[in-house]
C-alpha positions as MATLAB code, in Angstrom:
seq = 'XXXXXXXXXXXXXXXXXXXXXXXXXXXXXXXXXXXXXXXXXXXXXXXXXXXXXXXXXXXXXXXXXXXXXXXXXXXXXXXXXXXXXXXXXXXXXXXXXXXXXXXXXXXXXXXXXXXXXXXX';
ca = [
       8.911   -1.149   11.299;
      11.647    0.539    9.275;
      11.743    0.781    5.488;
      14.423   -1.895    5.176;
      12.412   -4.396    7.203;
       9.358   -3.726    5.059;
      11.300   -4.169    1.821;
      12.873   -7.432    3.005;
       9.583   -8.821    4.322;
       7.639   -8.001    1.162;
      10.413   -9.304   -1.095;
      10.455  -12.617    0.757;
       6.639  -12.836    0.801;
       6.639  -12.490   -2.993;
       9.395  -15.093   -3.369;
      11.851  -12.598   -4.825;
      15.600  -12.554   -4.330;
      17.669   -9.442   -3.745;
      19.081  -10.099   -7.206;
      15.582   -9.727   -8.714;
      15.115   -6.336   -7.090;
      18.632   -5.254   -8.072;
      18.044   -6.140  -11.734;
      14.764   -4.221  -11.833;
      16.360   -1.156  -10.233;
      19.581   -1.503  -12.224;
      21.689   -1.458   -9.050;
      24.083   -3.865   -7.378;
      22.763   -6.620   -5.111;
      24.767   -5.009   -2.295;
      22.693   -1.843   -2.761;
      19.481   -3.785   -2.174;
      21.102   -5.419    0.832;
      21.981   -1.949    2.149;
      18.354   -0.858    1.676;
      17.148   -3.878    3.638;
      19.572   -3.297    6.509;
      18.753    0.433    6.570;
      22.387    1.282    5.816;
      21.162    3.353    2.853;
      17.759    4.557    1.713;
      16.554    4.337   -1.874;
      16.188    7.509   -3.906;
      12.673    8.517   -4.968;
      12.869    6.802   -8.346;
      13.927    3.486   -6.840;
      11.451    3.852   -3.977;
       8.622    4.177   -6.498;
       9.909    1.254   -8.580;
      10.182   -0.949   -5.483;
       6.681   -0.027   -4.343;
       5.332   -1.083   -7.744;
       7.420   -4.237   -7.778;
       6.410   -5.151   -4.205;
       2.765   -4.248   -4.899;
       2.404   -1.657   -2.138;
       2.308    2.115   -1.880;
       5.350    4.251   -1.212;
       3.536    5.366    1.959;
       3.578    1.762    3.164;
       7.311    1.398    2.485;
       7.983    4.678    4.288;
       5.930    3.609    7.303;
       3.283    6.300    6.828;
       0.531    3.678    6.695;
       0.134    0.022    7.497;
      -2.206   -0.517    4.551;
      -0.324   -2.884    2.281;
      -2.657   -2.570   -0.672;
      -1.640    0.124   -3.137;
      -4.108    2.772   -4.260;
      -4.005    1.413   -7.828;
      -4.829   -2.086   -6.586;
      -7.522   -0.696   -4.315;
      -9.078    1.179   -7.245;
      -9.033   -1.994   -9.331;
     -10.503   -4.139   -6.549;
     -13.198   -1.823   -5.200;
     -15.839   -1.524   -7.874;
     -19.479   -0.418   -7.581;
     -20.631   -3.958   -8.394;
     -18.784   -5.683   -5.557;
     -20.638   -6.978   -2.538;
     -20.547   -5.366    0.900;
     -18.743   -8.460    2.198;
     -16.012   -8.040   -0.418;
     -15.640   -4.366    0.524;
     -15.445   -5.245    4.211;
     -12.775   -7.839    3.480;
     -10.618   -5.168    1.823;
     -11.335   -2.614    4.558;
     -10.309   -5.151    7.214;
      -6.731   -4.772    5.926;
      -6.682   -1.055    6.805;
      -4.761    0.299    9.786;
      -6.574    2.189   12.569;
      -5.370    5.449   11.024;
      -6.710    4.460    7.606;
     -10.025    3.373    9.165;
     -10.354    6.750   10.905;
      -9.727    8.519    7.593;
     -12.239    6.256    5.856;
     -14.879    6.975    8.524;
     -14.391   10.739    8.082;
     -14.674   10.370    4.318;
     -17.880    8.334    4.591;
     -19.413   10.903    6.961;
     -18.476   13.701    4.563;
     -20.028   11.864    1.611;
     -23.154   11.077    3.617;
     -23.695   14.713    4.573;
     -23.032   15.880    1.019;
     -25.571   13.388   -0.386;
     -28.143   12.642    2.346;
     -30.895   11.988   -0.209;
     -29.134    9.029   -1.851;
     -30.800    5.804   -0.777;
     -28.793    2.864    0.516;
     -30.044    0.637   -2.293;
     -30.389    2.127   -5.778;
];
């Protein structure tokens, strides 16, 4: 999926109009329309603003990941006190690529701290 498709889909999912995005970015509505049709790509500043506004990461907008949750939201949601089921629910949203990265990270942590018990 291209960046424009992702922007349009997220905007619609959040119930926003192109006008809402345009006002936030301080651009014309036609500029947002051009982003959504992939006629033009947003500059870095507007890309970052749109990611925040659409509640995803810039990597998601750029197609580098299929994980729609932003790192900030993930940090807020995943706390040490949450249940395993809650963690699994969040992880279920990850792409295969993100799951592979997560598995490598868990293995690395496990081998760095093999003496830490499962339940503390």
